[in-house]
PDB file of C-alpha atoms in Angstrom:
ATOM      1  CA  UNK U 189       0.000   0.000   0.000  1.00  0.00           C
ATOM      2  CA  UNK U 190       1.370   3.619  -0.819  1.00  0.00           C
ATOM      3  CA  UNK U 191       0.732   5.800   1.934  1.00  0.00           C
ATOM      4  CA  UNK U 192       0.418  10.055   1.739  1.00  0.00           C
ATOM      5  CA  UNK U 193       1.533  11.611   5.066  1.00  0.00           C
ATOM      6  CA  UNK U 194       0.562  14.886   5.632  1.00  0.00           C
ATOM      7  CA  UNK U 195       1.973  16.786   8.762  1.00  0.00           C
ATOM      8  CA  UNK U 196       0.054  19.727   9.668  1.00  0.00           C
ATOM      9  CA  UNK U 197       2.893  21.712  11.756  1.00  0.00           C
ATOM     10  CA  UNK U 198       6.682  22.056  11.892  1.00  0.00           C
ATOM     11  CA  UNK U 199       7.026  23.379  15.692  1.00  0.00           C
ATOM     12  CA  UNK U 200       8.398  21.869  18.623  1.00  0.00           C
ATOM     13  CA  UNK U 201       6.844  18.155  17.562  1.00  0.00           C
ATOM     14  CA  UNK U 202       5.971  17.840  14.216  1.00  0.00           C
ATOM     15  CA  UNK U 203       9.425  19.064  13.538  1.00  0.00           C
ATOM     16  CA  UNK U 204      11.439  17.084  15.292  1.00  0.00           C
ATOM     17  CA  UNK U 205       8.861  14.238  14.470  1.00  0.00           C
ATOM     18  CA  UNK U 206       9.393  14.836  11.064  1.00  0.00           C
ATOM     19  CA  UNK U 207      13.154  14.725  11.016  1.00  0.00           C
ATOM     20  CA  UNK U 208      12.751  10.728  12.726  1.00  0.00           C
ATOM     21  CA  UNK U 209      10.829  10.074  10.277  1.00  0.00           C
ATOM     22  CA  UNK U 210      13.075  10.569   7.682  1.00  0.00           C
ATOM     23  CA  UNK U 211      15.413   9.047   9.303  1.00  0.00           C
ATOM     24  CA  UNK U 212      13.702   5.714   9.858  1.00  0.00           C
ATOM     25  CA  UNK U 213      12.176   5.710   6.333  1.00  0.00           C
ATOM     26  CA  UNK U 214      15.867   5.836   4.896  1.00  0.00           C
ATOM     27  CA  UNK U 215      17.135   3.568   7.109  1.00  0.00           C
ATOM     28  CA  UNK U 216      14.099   0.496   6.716  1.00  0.00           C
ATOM     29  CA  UNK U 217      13.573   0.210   3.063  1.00  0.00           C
ATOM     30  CA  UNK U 218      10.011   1.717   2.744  1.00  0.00           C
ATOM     31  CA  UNK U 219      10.272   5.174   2.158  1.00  0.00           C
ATOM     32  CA  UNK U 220       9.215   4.194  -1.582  1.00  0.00           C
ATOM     33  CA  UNK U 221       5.791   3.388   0.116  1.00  0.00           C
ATOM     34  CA  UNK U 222       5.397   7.081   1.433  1.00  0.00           C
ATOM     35  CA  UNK U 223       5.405  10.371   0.067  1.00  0.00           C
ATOM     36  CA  UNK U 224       5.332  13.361   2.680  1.00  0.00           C
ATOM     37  CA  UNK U 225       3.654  16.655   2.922  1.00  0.00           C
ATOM     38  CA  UNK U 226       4.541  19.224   5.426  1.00  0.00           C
ATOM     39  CA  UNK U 227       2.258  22.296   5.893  1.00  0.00           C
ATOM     40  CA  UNK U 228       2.734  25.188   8.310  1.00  0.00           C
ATOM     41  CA  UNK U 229       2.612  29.294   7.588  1.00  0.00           C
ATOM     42  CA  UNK U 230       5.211  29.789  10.332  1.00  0.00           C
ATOM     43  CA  UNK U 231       8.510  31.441   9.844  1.00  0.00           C
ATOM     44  CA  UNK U 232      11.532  30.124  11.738  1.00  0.00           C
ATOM     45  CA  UNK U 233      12.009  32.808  14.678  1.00  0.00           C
ATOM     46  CA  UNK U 234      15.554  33.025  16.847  1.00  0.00           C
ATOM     47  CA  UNK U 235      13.259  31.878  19.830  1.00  0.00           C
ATOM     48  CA  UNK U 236      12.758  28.244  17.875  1.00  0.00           C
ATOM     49  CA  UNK U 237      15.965  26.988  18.284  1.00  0.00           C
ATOM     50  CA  UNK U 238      16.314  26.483  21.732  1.00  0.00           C
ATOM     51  CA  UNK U 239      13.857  23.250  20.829  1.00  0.00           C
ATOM     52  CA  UNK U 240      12.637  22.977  17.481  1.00  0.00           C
ATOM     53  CA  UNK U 241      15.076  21.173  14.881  1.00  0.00           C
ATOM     54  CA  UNK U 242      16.440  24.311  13.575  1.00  0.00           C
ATOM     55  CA  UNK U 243      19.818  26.158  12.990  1.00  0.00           C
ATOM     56  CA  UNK U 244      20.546  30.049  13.171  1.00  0.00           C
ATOM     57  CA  UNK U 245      20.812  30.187   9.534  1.00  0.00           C
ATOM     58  CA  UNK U 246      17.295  29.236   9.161  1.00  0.00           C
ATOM     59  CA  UNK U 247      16.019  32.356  10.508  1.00  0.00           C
ATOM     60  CA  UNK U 248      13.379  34.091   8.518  1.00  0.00           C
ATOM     61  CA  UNK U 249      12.359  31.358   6.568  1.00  0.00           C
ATOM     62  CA  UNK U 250       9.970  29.301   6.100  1.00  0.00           C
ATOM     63  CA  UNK U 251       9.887  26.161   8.416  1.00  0.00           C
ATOM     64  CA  UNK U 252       8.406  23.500   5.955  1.00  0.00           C
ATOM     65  CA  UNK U 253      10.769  24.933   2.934  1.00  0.00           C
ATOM     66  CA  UNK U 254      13.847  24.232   5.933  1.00  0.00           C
ATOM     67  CA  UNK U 255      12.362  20.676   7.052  1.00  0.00           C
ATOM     68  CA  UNK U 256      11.211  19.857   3.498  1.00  0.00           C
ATOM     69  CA  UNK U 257      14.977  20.567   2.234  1.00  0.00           C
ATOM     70  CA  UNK U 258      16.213  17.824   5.628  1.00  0.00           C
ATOM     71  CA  UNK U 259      14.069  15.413   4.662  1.00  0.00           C
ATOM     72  CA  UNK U 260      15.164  14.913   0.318  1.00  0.00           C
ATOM     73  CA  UNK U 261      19.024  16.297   1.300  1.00  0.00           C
ATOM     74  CA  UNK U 262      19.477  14.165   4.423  1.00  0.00           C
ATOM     75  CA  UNK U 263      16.914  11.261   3.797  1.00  0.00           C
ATOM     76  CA  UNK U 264      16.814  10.998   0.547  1.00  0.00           C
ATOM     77  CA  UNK U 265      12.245  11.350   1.299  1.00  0.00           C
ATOM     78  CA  UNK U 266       9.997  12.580  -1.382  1.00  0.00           C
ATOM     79  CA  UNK U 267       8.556  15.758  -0.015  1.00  0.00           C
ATOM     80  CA  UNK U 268       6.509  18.158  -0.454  1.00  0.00           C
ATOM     81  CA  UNK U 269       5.486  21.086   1.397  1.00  0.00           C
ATOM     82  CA  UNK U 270       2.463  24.154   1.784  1.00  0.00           C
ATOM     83  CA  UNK U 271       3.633  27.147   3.169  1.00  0.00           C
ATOM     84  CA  UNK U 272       0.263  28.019   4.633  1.00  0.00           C
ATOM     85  CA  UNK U 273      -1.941  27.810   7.646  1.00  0.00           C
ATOM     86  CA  UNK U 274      -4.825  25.178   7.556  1.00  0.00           C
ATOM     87  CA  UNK U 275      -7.843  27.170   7.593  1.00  0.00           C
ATOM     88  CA  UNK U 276     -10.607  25.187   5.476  1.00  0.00           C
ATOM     89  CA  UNK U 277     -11.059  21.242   4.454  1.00  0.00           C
ATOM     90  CA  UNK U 278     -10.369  22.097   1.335  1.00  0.00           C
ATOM     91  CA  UNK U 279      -6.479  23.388   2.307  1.00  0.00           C
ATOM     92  CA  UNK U 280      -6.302  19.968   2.936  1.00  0.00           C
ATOM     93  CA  UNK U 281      -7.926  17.681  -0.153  1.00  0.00           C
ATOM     94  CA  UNK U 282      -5.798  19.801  -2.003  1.00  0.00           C
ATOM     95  CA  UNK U 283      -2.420  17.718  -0.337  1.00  0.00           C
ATOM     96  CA  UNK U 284      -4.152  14.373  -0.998  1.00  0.00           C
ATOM     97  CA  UNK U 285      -3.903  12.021  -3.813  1.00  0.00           C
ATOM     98  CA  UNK U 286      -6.671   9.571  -4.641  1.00  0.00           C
ATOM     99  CA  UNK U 287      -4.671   6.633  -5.572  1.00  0.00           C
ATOM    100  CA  UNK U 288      -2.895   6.812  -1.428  1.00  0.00           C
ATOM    101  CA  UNK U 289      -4.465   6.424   2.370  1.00  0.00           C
ATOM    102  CA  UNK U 290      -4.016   9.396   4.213  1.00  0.00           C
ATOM    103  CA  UNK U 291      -2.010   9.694   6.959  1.00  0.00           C
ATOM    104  CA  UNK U 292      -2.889  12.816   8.972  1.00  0.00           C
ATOM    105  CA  UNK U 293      -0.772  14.120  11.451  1.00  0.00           C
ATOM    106  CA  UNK U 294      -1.809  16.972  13.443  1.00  0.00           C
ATOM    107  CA  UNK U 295       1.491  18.786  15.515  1.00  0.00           C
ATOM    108  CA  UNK U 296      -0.419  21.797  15.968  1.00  0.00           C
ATOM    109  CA  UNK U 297      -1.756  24.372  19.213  1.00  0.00           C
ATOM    110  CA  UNK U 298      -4.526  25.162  18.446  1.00  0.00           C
ATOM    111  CA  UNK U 299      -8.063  24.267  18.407  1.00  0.00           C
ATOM    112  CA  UNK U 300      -9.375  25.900  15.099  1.00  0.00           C
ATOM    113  CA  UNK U 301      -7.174  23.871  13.154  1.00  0.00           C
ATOM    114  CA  UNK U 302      -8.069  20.846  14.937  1.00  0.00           C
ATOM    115  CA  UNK U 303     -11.465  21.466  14.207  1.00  0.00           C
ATOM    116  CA  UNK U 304     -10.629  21.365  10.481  1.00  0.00           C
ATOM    117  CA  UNK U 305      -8.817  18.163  10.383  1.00  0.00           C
ATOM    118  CA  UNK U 306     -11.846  16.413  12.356  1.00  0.00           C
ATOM    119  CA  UNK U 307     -14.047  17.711   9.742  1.00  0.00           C
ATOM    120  CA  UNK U 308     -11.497  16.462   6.990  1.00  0.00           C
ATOM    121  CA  UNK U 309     -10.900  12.769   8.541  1.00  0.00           C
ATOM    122  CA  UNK U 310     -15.078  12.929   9.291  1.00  0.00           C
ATOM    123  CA  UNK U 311     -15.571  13.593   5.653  1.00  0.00           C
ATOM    124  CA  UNK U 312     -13.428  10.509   4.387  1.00  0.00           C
ATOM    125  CA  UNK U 313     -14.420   7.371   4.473  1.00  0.00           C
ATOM    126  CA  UNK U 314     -10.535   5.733   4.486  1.00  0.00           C
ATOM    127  CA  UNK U 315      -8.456   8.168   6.512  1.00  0.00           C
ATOM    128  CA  UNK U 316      -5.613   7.580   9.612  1.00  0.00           C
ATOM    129  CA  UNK U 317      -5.408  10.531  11.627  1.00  0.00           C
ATOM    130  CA  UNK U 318      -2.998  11.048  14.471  1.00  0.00           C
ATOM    131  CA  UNK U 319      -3.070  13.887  16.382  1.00  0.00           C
ATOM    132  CA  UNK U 320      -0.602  15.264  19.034  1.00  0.00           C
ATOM    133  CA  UNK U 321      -0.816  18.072  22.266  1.00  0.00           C
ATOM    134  CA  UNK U 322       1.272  18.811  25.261  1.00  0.00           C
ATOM    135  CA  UNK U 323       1.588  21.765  27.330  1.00  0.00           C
ATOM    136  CA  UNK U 324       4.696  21.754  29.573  1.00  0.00           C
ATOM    137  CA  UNK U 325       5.394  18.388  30.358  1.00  0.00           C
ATOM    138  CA  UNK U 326       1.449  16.278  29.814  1.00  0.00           C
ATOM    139  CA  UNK U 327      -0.136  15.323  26.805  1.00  0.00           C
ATOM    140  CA  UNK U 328      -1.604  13.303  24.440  1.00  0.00           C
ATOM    141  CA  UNK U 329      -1.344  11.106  21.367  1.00  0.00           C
ATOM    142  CA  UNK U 330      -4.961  10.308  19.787  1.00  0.00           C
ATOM    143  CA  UNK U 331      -5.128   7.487  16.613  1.00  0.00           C
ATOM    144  CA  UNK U 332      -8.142   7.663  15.094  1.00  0.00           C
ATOM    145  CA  UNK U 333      -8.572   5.029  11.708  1.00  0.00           C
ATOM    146  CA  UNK U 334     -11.570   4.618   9.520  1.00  0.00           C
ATOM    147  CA  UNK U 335     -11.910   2.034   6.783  1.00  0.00           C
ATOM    148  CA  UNK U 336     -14.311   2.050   3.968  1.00  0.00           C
ATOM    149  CA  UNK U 337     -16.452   3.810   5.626  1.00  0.00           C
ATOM    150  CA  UNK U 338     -16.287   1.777   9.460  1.00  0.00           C
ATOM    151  CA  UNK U 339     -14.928   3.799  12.453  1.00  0.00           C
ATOM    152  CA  UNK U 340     -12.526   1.582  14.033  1.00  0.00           C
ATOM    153  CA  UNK U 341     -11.046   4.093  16.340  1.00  0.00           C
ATOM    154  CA  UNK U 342     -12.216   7.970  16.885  1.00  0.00           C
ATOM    155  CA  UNK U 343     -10.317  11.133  16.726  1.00  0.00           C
ATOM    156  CA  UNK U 344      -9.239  13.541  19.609  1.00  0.00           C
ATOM    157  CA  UNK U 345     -12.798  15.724  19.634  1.00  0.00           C
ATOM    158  CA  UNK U 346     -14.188  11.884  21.093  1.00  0.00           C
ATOM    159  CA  UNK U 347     -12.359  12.359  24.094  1.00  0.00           C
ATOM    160  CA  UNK U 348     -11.571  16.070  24.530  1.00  0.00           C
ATOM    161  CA  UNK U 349     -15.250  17.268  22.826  1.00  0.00           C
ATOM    162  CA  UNK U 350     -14.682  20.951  24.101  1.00  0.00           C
ATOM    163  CA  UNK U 351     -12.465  21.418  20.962  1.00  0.00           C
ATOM    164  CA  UNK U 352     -15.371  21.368  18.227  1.00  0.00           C
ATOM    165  CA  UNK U 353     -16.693  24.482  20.349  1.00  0.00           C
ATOM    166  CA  UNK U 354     -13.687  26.368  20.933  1.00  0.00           C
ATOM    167  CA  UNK U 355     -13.913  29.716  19.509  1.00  0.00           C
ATOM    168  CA  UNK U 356     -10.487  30.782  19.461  1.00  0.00           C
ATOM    169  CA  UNK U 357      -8.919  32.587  16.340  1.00  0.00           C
ATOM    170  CA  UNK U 358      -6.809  30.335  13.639  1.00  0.00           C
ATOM    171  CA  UNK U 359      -3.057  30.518  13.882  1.00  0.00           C
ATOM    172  CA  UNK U 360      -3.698  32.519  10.493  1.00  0.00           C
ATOM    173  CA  UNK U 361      -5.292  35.290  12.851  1.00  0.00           C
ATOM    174  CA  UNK U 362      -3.665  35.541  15.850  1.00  0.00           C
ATOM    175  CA  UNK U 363      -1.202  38.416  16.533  1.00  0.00           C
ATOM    176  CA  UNK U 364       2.282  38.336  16.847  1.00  0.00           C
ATOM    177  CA  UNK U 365       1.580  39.444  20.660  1.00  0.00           C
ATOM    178  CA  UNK U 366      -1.152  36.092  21.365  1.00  0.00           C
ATOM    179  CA  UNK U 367       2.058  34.309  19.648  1.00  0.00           C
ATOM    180  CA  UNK U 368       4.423  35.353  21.778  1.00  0.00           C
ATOM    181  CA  UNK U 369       2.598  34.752  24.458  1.00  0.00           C
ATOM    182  CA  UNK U 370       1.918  31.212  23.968  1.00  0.00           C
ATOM    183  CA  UNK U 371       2.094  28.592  26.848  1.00  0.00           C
ATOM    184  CA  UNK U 372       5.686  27.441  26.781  1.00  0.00           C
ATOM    185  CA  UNK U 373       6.811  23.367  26.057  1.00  0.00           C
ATOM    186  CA  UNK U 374       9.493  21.763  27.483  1.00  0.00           C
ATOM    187  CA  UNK U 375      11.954  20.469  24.867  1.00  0.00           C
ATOM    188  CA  UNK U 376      12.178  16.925  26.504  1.00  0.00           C
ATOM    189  CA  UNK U 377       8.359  16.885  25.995  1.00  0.00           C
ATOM    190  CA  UNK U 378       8.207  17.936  22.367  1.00  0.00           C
ATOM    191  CA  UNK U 379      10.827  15.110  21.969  1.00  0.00           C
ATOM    192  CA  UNK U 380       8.773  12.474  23.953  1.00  0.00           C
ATOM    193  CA  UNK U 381       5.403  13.579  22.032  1.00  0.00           C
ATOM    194  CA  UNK U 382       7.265  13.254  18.462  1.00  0.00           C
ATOM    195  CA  UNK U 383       8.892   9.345  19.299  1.00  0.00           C
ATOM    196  CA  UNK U 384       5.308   8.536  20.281  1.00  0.00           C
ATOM    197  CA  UNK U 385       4.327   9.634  17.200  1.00  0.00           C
ATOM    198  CA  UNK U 386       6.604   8.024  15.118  1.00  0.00           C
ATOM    199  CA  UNK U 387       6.283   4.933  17.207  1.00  0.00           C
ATOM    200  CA  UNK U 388       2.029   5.330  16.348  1.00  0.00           C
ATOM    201  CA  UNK U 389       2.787   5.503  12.350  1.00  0.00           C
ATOM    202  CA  UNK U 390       5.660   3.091  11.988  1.00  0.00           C
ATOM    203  CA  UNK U 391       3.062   0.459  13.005  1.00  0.00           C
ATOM    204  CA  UNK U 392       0.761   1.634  10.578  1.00  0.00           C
ATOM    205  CA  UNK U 393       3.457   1.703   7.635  1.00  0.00           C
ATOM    206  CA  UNK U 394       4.991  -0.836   8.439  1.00  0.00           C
ATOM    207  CA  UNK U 395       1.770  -3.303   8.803  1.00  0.00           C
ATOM    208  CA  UNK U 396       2.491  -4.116  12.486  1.00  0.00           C
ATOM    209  CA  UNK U 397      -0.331  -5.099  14.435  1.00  0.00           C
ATOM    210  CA  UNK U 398      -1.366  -0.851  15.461  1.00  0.00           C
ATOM    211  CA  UNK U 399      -3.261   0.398  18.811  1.00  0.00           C
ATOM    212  CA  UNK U 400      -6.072   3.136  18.208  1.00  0.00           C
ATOM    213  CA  UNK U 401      -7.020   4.743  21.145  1.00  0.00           C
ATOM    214  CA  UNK U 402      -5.168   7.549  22.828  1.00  0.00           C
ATOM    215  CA  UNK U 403      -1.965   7.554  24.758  1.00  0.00           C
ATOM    216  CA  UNK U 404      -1.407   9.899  27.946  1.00  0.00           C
ATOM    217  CA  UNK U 405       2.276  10.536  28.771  1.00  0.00           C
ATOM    218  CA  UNK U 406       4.023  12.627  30.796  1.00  0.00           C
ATOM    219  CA  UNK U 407       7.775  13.534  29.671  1.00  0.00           C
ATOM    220  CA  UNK U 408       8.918  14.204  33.127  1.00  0.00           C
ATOM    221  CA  UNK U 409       7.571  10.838  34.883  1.00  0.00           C
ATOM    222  CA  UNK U 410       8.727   9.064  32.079  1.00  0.00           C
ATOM    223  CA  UNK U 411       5.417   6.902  31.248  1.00  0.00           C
ATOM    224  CA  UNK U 412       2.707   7.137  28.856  1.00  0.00           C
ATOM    225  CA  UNK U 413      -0.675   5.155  28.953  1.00  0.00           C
ATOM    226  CA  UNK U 414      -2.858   3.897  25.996  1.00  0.00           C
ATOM    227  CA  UNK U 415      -6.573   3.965  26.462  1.00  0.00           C
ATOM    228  CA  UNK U 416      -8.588   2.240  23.826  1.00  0.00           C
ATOM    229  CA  UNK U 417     -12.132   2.855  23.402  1.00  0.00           C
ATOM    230  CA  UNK U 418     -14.586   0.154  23.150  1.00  0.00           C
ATOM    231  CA  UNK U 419     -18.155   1.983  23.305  1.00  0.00           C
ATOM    232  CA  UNK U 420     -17.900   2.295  19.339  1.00  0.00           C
TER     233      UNK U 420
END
């Protein structure tokens, strides 16, 4: 099976996520089976690099064109990238291709674009969508899957239902104050949110028997803890 992976976020997880998963696809012989798609509007700030995967010379561009550029140079990865916020469903079917399933990954901080990407994997009938948050040192890993149509595991807005109504601005909004003024995250818990994530979509890729459900870790303790549902 050829899978699409589209990352929605190059911050403190998805990019360090991303990088790994470069790194494994060059390394395990099936980066043929996946083509990647990064999208994020950000632009790499001096303030990034004390824990996203950037360097000094990065600065003032734009952090998919940076982590695009790692992933073919380094990894030898097909890659493409958006250089835009996710605002509508339709940002999204545009990164798709009909003839691959969908991997979703959300590594964003905010609600309103989780909101669109539960009305994008609600919309498909075959979609994977995994979707990561932490604040300072807690947070979560969801795996939702649908097949043909059957819900075998749900999203995030299952278990955290507050999100669909959130009425906070998109990321494409907010001001460079709100920005600024974002809750911090620990580097140690960016990293432990982006191995769970790459652990949660090797399994998939790699046809390994995967867990749907949601996974609560906490960098600092050093655990995490999957949670399946079984009301579907």
């Amino acid at each position: 099976m050829k899978y699409r992976i589209v990352i929605i976020g190059c911050g403190g997880t998805g990019g360090n996520f991303m990088k790994e998963l470069g790194r494994f696809l060059y390394n395990n012989g099936v980066k043929g089976d996946c083509s990647i798609v990064l999208a994020d509007g950000d632009i790499v700030e001096k303030s990034n690099i004390t824990r996203q995967p950037f360097l000094p010379e990065d600065v003032g561009r734009k952090k998919v064109e940076v982590m695009s550029e790692i992933l073919q140079e380094a990894f030898e990865v097909s890659c493409e990238f958006y250089p835009e916020y996710i605002n509508h469903v339709s940002d999204l079917e545009k990164l798709e291709r009909d003839e691959d399933l969908t991997i979703l990954v959300g590594c964003v901080d905010n609600h309103a674009c989780r909101k669109v990407m539960h009305e994008y994997y609600q919309k498909k009938t075959t979609c994977c969508y995994i979707d990561s948050a932490n604040e300072y040192s807690c947070g979560e890993v969801v795996v939702a899957m649908k097949m043909s149509g059957m819900e075998l595991s749900p999203d995030r807005a299952h278990y955290f239902p507050e999100i669909l109504t959130d009425t906070s601005l998109p990321r494409s909004e907010e001001s460079c104050i709100v920005l600024n003024e974002s809750s911090p995250q620990h580097l140690v818990t960016n990293l432990f949110a982006s191995y769970l994530l790459l652990k949660c979509i090797v399994e998939i890729i790699t046809d390994e028997d995967w867990e749907g459900g949601i996974y609560y870790f906490d960098a600092f303790k050093g655990f995490s803890q999957h949670r399946e549902r079984t009301d579907l």
